[in-house]
Amino acid sequence: MQHHYHHRSQSHLSAGVPTTPGGETQFASEAKLGKKRGSYNCGRCGLPKKGHSCHVAITTAAIESTPTHADSSVAISATSSLSTTRPPPLRQHCSNLRRALSFDDDVEDVRGGFPEPEAAYDEEDLQFDDPFPDPDSGGFPPGCLWEILRRLPPVGLLAAARVCKGWRETARKLWRAAEELRLRVPARAQVGFVGSVLQKCPGLVRLSLRMESDVDATMLACIAFSCPNLEFMEILKSDTAMNRITGDELGRFVADKRCLKSLKMEGCSNLGGFVLCSSSLSTLWLSDLFSLSKTVFNCPNLKEISLEFSRQQNDSTDLTSMVDGLGRYCTRLQNIHMASLRLSHSVVLALTGAQLRWLRMLSLVLGSEITDASVAAIASSYPNLELLDLSGSSISDSGIGMICNVFPETLSRLLLALCPNITSSGIQFVTAQLPLLELMDCGMTICDPNSENPLAGESNDWELKNISKTKLHLVHQKLIIKHNRLKKLSLWGCSGLDALYLNCPELNDLNLNSCKNLHPERLLLQCGNLESVHASGCQELLIEAIESQVSNDFLAMENVLPCKRLADGSKRVHVPHFLSAQSYDDDKKQRVKRQRCNVLVR
Amino acid sequence: MADDGVNTKVEAVSKATTETIELRTEDGGVFDVDKPVAMEFLILKSFYEDEGRVFDKTSIRLPNVKQLELSKVIEYCTRALEFGAKSAAAAGDKDAERMVRQEREGFEAEFVDELSNEMLKELILAVNFLDIKEMLDFLIRSVANRIRNRSVAYVRQFFDIENDFTPQEEDQIHQENAWAFEGVDAD
């Protein structure tokens, strides 16, 4: 079977599936990991990337000092497509200002885009008994001045230092107290810019740079020189910037920084190969990798690794020996994410050959050469997985059978998007067999990849006269899912899906984008906690059906049961077999205090 | 049912039957402030709690606060308490919570819009003296927003600060940070 998802994917490697809300901290890193998926879903709004225009490449986990932000789900906020070239809304009245630096003001969805680049400060313990204004502080009690300046973005703070000597002193103290800095480096920034900012904050622990100008080893040298206590570093890259850092340079940086715990870097196409030695490193994310020669991961405390390779066809990286080495040295790995077209069964065998006792989350995406045999190997070596993502692979329903055999006690997230050999019975089997499941992604599974639009267009014509019998099994598929814990379900692009019955009381998010052939009268949603339904690319009638099913004043029994008008004018009502009187009462009670559910069509 | 709960709480804040305390400002203003609102002024709260005094209808002089400021402070604190009560009543209902939040944001935006720079500064001094944490945080945020993108000259004027740099020093800083300030409007 041909795999046509390649041509639908775009060059961005951005996050795919949203993560479940209410994550425990052990899942926090998984949440971040979970966003580094193949390109079928845009990380910003959860919509498939086809025909889509979100601008940000990689979503970032909030490197924030406030723990509350850590686990917010990201993809649901379809409103924010943050483009860093757009002037921030607060400043529109100054839009004729030409600033060398400008910062996004978006504070709501920190995870959804590059977080607002302000320095977050560790508060100095300033005791101020004297409430009266100190003339040097410009008419304000000194403590107040600190608080005001603390809330300014980096450039504001630099400006504040020019106001008067007292302010310069306070600003200086703030910089020195800074522990976290997020900075956007614009395309025409002068060479010394980052260096001069970094030199002001020697106490920096977390640094996140969004590069719109090219980045090379001078930047690394700058950082190494100015920030001796750096523990978390992230280099993000806009599309136009180039990352010229080589593997040697990166290796030297990592080896020298004795307290570096987390390193994330985009645009790693010039690494060429590297030797990373660090006993402090516990998180490593590298993306846009290409043709790596030798790779050594001498990082015994590495817990989380994410390696995304570029989509170019002639990637010559020897993944098998790379994974082999990884497994040998980094035995504490808990979360592994790899995205590469060259992933194959032998790579999986290298992985399962390693003794990774702590492995809980495994994601091997885009490898069409990953088969059911690979699933068998994974299941036998790592039976305690909590997350498994084999999107883009060739596994079939029998692979699913193995998954359901081995993982029911631990697996809460299963992602099998773009797996063309899976059918609806496989999907239903999963939901029946995995009681802990909270997230499931089956995007682009139940569909006929060869047919662009055989059925779309005619909104009232449900006849399939011209479909050949061989393809019939791909259309008219039905899904009946009843699950107590499922929170997020994605069926985007399942154009073979004809009927859908969902009874999932905990379901928050349902993605039905491009479910072109889902029949409006064969849709039943009994999910009291549903907050958003994505229905872009669906038929008008379907969208209306969804809206009426999730609306609050939806009470009448007749509306709930899908019915079909027969030729003689009578109504035949389809009662799904799981519908019982008891579940109805529960549903009614839930409906009373149901939140507003948004049907998102954009 | 939820509504009734909110109403009774709001009434408790604003009815004259609750205990009040008399506050006198330095320019002769006299205010009868409800106890819950007055207790937001930590300077008063500690006065009563630490000293173990009975909350009777004594009069307290506030030497550093003027009428206009105090009335604004009372207005803000009263509404803040109301919002707090509404928020608590709406807990669990995301839509209601969102509505309360939006209402509050609307009020705060209007409140701060009406304040001149001078008034904003005076309020900060007053609130700092009275030690009202929430309102101080709100005012400080507002100030930060007002000076966020402004030129140095504007900021000096706002705070009524004299430039105590020598021309050479100013030049030097300007050189250091030149890249950050190209195109700043002289406002």
JSON list of N, CA and C in Angstrom, two decimals, chain A residues 28-63:
[
{"chain": "A", "resi": 28, "resn": "ALA", "atom": "N", "xyz": [5.36, 15.78, 32.73]},
{"chain": "A", "resi": 28, "resn": "ALA", "atom": "CA", "xyz": [5.69, 17.10, 32.20]},
{"chain": "A", "resi": 28, "resn": "ALA", "atom": "C", "xyz": [6.68, 16.98, 31.08]},
{"chain": "A", "resi": 29, "resn": "SER", "atom": "N", "xyz": [7.70, 16.19, 31.31]},
{"chain": "A", "resi": 29, "resn": "SER", "atom": "CA", "xyz": [8.67, 16.04, 30.24]},
{"chain": "A", "resi": 29, "resn": "SER", "atom": "C", "xyz": [8.07, 15.27, 29.09]},
{"chain": "A", "resi": 30, "resn": "GLU", "atom": "N", "xyz": [7.16, 14.40, 29.39]},
{"chain": "A", "resi": 30, "resn": "GLU", "atom": "CA", "xyz": [6.48, 13.68, 28.32]},
{"chain": "A", "resi": 30, "resn": "GLU", "atom": "C", "xyz": [5.66, 14.65, 27.51]},
{"chain": "A", "resi": 31, "resn": "ALA", "atom": "N", "xyz": [5.06, 15.58, 28.20]},
{"chain": "A", "resi": 31, "resn": "ALA", "atom": "CA", "xyz": [4.24, 16.55, 27.49]},
{"chain": "A", "resi": 31, "resn": "ALA", "atom": "C", "xyz": [5.08, 17.28, 26.47]},
{"chain": "A", "resi": 32, "resn": "LYS", "atom": "N", "xyz": [6.24, 17.62, 26.88]},
{"chain": "A", "resi": 32, "resn": "LYS", "atom": "CA", "xyz": [7.11, 18.32, 25.95]},
{"chain": "A", "resi": 32, "resn": "LYS", "atom": "C", "xyz": [7.53, 17.36, 24.85]},
{"chain": "A", "resi": 33, "resn": "LEU", "atom": "N", "xyz": [7.80, 16.17, 25.26]},
{"chain": "A", "resi": 33, "resn": "LEU", "atom": "CA", "xyz": [8.21, 15.18, 24.28]},
{"chain": "A", "resi": 33, "resn": "LEU", "atom": "C", "xyz": [7.06, 14.94, 23.31]},
{"chain": "A", "resi": 34, "resn": "GLY", "atom": "N", "xyz": [5.87, 14.89, 23.89]},
{"chain": "A", "resi": 34, "resn": "GLY", "atom": "CA", "xyz": [4.73, 14.57, 23.06]},
{"chain": "A", "resi": 34, "resn": "GLY", "atom": "C", "xyz": [4.48, 15.59, 21.98]},
{"chain": "A", "resi": 35, "resn": "LYS", "atom": "N", "xyz": [5.09, 16.71, 22.10]},
{"chain": "A", "resi": 35, "resn": "LYS", "atom": "CA", "xyz": [4.84, 17.70, 21.07]},
{"chain": "A", "resi": 35, "resn": "LYS", "atom": "C", "xyz": [5.80, 17.58, 19.91]},
{"chain": "A", "resi": 36, "resn": "LYS", "atom": "N", "xyz": [6.78, 16.81, 20.11]},
{"chain": "A", "resi": 36, "resn": "LYS", "atom": "CA", "xyz": [7.76, 16.73, 19.01]},
{"chain": "A", "resi": 36, "resn": "LYS", "atom": "C", "xyz": [7.39, 15.57, 18.11]},
{"chain": "A", "resi": 37, "resn": "ARG", "atom": "N", "xyz": [6.39, 15.77, 17.36]},
{"chain": "A", "resi": 37, "resn": "ARG", "atom": "CA", "xyz": [5.94, 14.69, 16.50]},
{"chain": "A", "resi": 37, "resn": "ARG", "atom": "C", "xyz": [6.25, 15.01, 15.06]},
{"chain": "A", "resi": 38, "resn": "GLY", "atom": "N", "xyz": [5.86, 14.10, 14.23]},
{"chain": "A", "resi": 38, "resn": "GLY", "atom": "CA", "xyz": [6.00, 14.37, 12.80]},
{"chain": "A", "resi": 38, "resn": "GLY", "atom": "C", "xyz": [5.10, 15.49, 12.39]},
{"chain": "A", "resi": 39, "resn": "SER", "atom": "N", "xyz": [5.17, 15.83, 11.15]},
{"chain": "A", "resi": 39, "resn": "SER", "atom": "CA", "xyz": [4.57, 17.09, 10.76]},
{"chain": "A", "resi": 39, "resn": "SER", "atom": "C", "xyz": [3.12, 17.01, 10.42]},
{"chain": "A", "resi": 40, "resn": "TYR", "atom": "N", "xyz": [2.45, 15.92, 10.72]},
{"chain": "A", "resi": 40, "resn": "TYR", "atom": "CA", "xyz": [1.08, 15.86, 10.23]},
{"chain": "A", "resi": 40, "resn": "TYR", "atom": "C", "xyz": [0.15, 16.81, 10.97]},
{"chain": "A", "resi": 41, "resn": "ASN", "atom": "N", "xyz": [0.51, 17.15, 12.16]},
{"chain": "A", "resi": 41, "resn": "ASN", "atom": "CA", "xyz": [-0.33, 18.07, 12.91]},
{"chain": "A", "resi": 41, "resn": "ASN", "atom": "C", "xyz": [0.45, 19.32, 13.23]},
{"chain": "A", "resi": 42, "resn": "CYS", "atom": "N", "xyz": [-0.16, 20.42, 13.12]},
{"chain": "A", "resi": 42, "resn": "CYS", "atom": "CA", "xyz": [0.52, 21.64, 13.53]},
{"chain": "A", "resi": 42, "resn": "CYS", "atom": "C", "xyz": [0.48, 21.74, 15.04]},
{"chain": "A", "resi": 43, "resn": "GLY", "atom": "N", "xyz": [1.59, 21.98, 15.60]},
{"chain": "A", "resi": 43, "resn": "GLY", "atom": "CA", "xyz": [1.65, 22.02, 17.06]},
{"chain": "A", "resi": 43, "resn": "GLY", "atom": "C", "xyz": [0.84, 23.14, 17.65]},
{"chain": "A", "resi": 44, "resn": "ARG", "atom": "N", "xyz": [0.60, 24.17, 16.86]},
{"chain": "A", "resi": 44, "resn": "ARG", "atom": "CA", "xyz": [-0.07, 25.33, 17.41]},
{"chain": "A", "resi": 44, "resn": "ARG", "atom": "C", "xyz": [-1.54, 25.09, 17.60]},
{"chain": "A", "resi": 45, "resn": "CYS", "atom": "N", "xyz": [-2.19, 24.56, 16.61]},
{"chain": "A", "resi": 45, "resn": "CYS", "atom": "CA", "xyz": [-3.63, 24.46, 16.72]},
{"chain": "A", "resi": 45, "resn": "CYS", "atom": "C", "xyz": [-4.16, 23.07, 16.51]},
{"chain": "A", "resi": 46, "resn": "GLY", "atom": "N", "xyz": [-3.30, 22.10, 16.43]},
{"chain": "A", "resi": 46, "resn": "GLY", "atom": "CA", "xyz": [-3.79, 20.74, 16.33]},
{"chain": "A", "resi": 46, "resn": "GLY", "atom": "C", "xyz": [-4.42, 20.39, 15.01]},
{"chain": "A", "resi": 47, "resn": "LEU", "atom": "N", "xyz": [-4.44, 21.31, 14.09]},
{"chain": "A", "resi": 47, "resn": "LEU", "atom": "CA", "xyz": [-5.03, 20.99, 12.80]},
{"chain": "A", "resi": 47, "resn": "LEU", "atom": "C", "xyz": [-3.97, 20.35, 11.92]},
{"chain": "A", "resi": 48, "resn": "PRO", "atom": "N", "xyz": [-4.38, 19.52, 11.02]},
{"chain": "A", "resi": 48, "resn": "PRO", "atom": "CA", "xyz": [-3.38, 18.94, 10.12]},
{"chain": "A", "resi": 48, "resn": "PRO", "atom": "C", "xyz": [-2.73, 20.04, 9.29]},
{"chain": "A", "resi": 49, "resn": "LYS", "atom": "N", "xyz": [-1.49, 19.78, 8.96]},
{"chain": "A", "resi": 49, "resn": "LYS", "atom": "CA", "xyz": [-0.73, 20.86, 8.38]},
{"chain": "A", "resi": 49, "resn": "LYS", "atom": "C", "xyz": [-1.09, 21.15, 6.94]},
{"chain": "A", "resi": 50, "resn": "LYS", "atom": "N", "xyz": [-1.83, 20.29, 6.38]},
{"chain": "A", "resi": 50, "resn": "LYS", "atom": "CA", "xyz": [-2.12, 20.49, 4.97]},
{"chain": "A", "resi": 50, "resn": "LYS", "atom": "C", "xyz": [-2.96, 21.75, 4.81]},
{"chain": "A", "resi": 51, "resn": "GLY", "atom": "N", "xyz": [-2.52, 22.61, 3.95]},
{"chain": "A", "resi": 51, "resn": "GLY", "atom": "CA", "xyz": [-3.29, 23.81, 3.68]},
{"chain": "A", "resi": 51, "resn": "GLY", "atom": "C", "xyz": [-3.43, 24.69, 4.90]},
{"chain": "A", "resi": 52, "resn": "HIS", "atom": "N", "xyz": [-2.37, 24.81, 5.65]},
{"chain": "A", "resi": 52, "resn": "HIS", "atom": "CA", "xyz": [-2.48, 25.41, 6.96]},
{"chain": "A", "resi": 52, "resn": "HIS", "atom": "C", "xyz": [-1.41, 26.46, 7.08]},
{"chain": "A", "resi": 53, "resn": "SER", "atom": "N", "xyz": [-1.67, 27.48, 7.86]},
{"chain": "A", "resi": 53, "resn": "SER", "atom": "CA", "xyz": [-0.63, 28.50, 7.89]},
{"chain": "A", "resi": 53, "resn": "SER", "atom": "C", "xyz": [-0.29, 29.02, 9.27]},
{"chain": "A", "resi": 54, "resn": "CYS", "atom": "N", "xyz": [0.14, 28.18, 10.15]},
{"chain": "A", "resi": 54, "resn": "CYS", "atom": "CA", "xyz": [0.71, 28.67, 11.39]},
{"chain": "A", "resi": 54, "resn": "CYS", "atom": "C", "xyz": [2.18, 28.89, 11.13]},
{"chain": "A", "resi": 55, "resn": "HIS", "atom": "N", "xyz": [2.72, 29.92, 11.72]},
{"chain": "A", "resi": 55, "resn": "HIS", "atom": "CA", "xyz": [4.09, 30.25, 11.33]},
{"chain": "A", "resi": 55, "resn": "HIS", "atom": "C", "xyz": [5.17, 29.68, 12.21]},
{"chain": "A", "resi": 56, "resn": "VAL", "atom": "N", "xyz": [4.84, 29.33, 13.41]},
{"chain": "A", "resi": 56, "resn": "VAL", "atom": "CA", "xyz": [5.93, 28.97, 14.29]},
{"chain": "A", "resi": 56, "resn": "VAL", "atom": "C", "xyz": [6.36, 27.54, 14.07]},
{"chain": "A", "resi": 57, "resn": "ALA", "atom": "N", "xyz": [7.65, 27.31, 14.05]},
{"chain": "A", "resi": 57, "resn": "ALA", "atom": "CA", "xyz": [8.13, 25.97, 13.72]},
{"chain": "A", "resi": 57, "resn": "ALA", "atom": "C", "xyz": [7.96, 25.00, 14.87]},
{"chain": "A", "resi": 58, "resn": "ILE", "atom": "N", "xyz": [8.62, 25.26, 15.95]},
{"chain": "A", "resi": 58, "resn": "ILE", "atom": "CA", "xyz": [8.55, 24.27, 17.02]},
{"chain": "A", "resi": 58, "resn": "ILE", "atom": "C", "xyz": [7.93, 24.92, 18.24]},
{"chain": "A", "resi": 59, "resn": "THR", "atom": "N", "xyz": [7.02, 24.22, 18.81]},
{"chain": "A", "resi": 59, "resn": "THR", "atom": "CA", "xyz": [6.46, 24.76, 20.05]},
{"chain": "A", "resi": 59, "resn": "THR", "atom": "C", "xyz": [7.42, 24.46, 21.17]},
{"chain": "A", "resi": 60, "resn": "THR", "atom": "N", "xyz": [7.47, 25.34, 22.07]},
{"chain": "A", "resi": 60, "resn": "THR", "atom": "CA", "xyz": [8.43, 25.14, 23.14]},
{"chain": "A", "resi": 60, "resn": "THR", "atom": "C", "xyz": [7.70, 24.84, 24.42]},
{"chain": "A", "resi": 61, "resn": "ALA", "atom": "N", "xyz": [8.36, 24.09, 25.22]},
{"chain": "A", "resi": 61, "resn": "ALA", "atom": "CA", "xyz": [7.82, 23.94, 26.57]},
{"chain": "A", "resi": 61, "resn": "ALA", "atom": "C", "xyz": [8.18, 25.19, 27.31]},
{"chain": "A", "resi": 62, "resn": "ALA", "atom": "N", "xyz": [7.35, 25.60, 28.19]},
{"chain": "A", "resi": 62, "resn": "ALA", "atom": "CA", "xyz": [7.64, 26.83, 28.91]},
{"chain": "A", "resi": 62, "resn": "ALA", "atom": "C", "xyz": [8.78, 26.60, 29.85]},
{"chain": "A", "resi": 63, "resn": "ILE", "atom": "N", "xyz": [9.85, 27.33, 29.65]},
{"chain": "A", "resi": 63, "resn": "ILE", "atom": "CA", "xyz": [10.93, 27.25, 30.61]},
{"chain": "A", "resi": 63, "resn": "ILE", "atom": "C", "xyz": [10.63, 28.32, 31.61]}
]
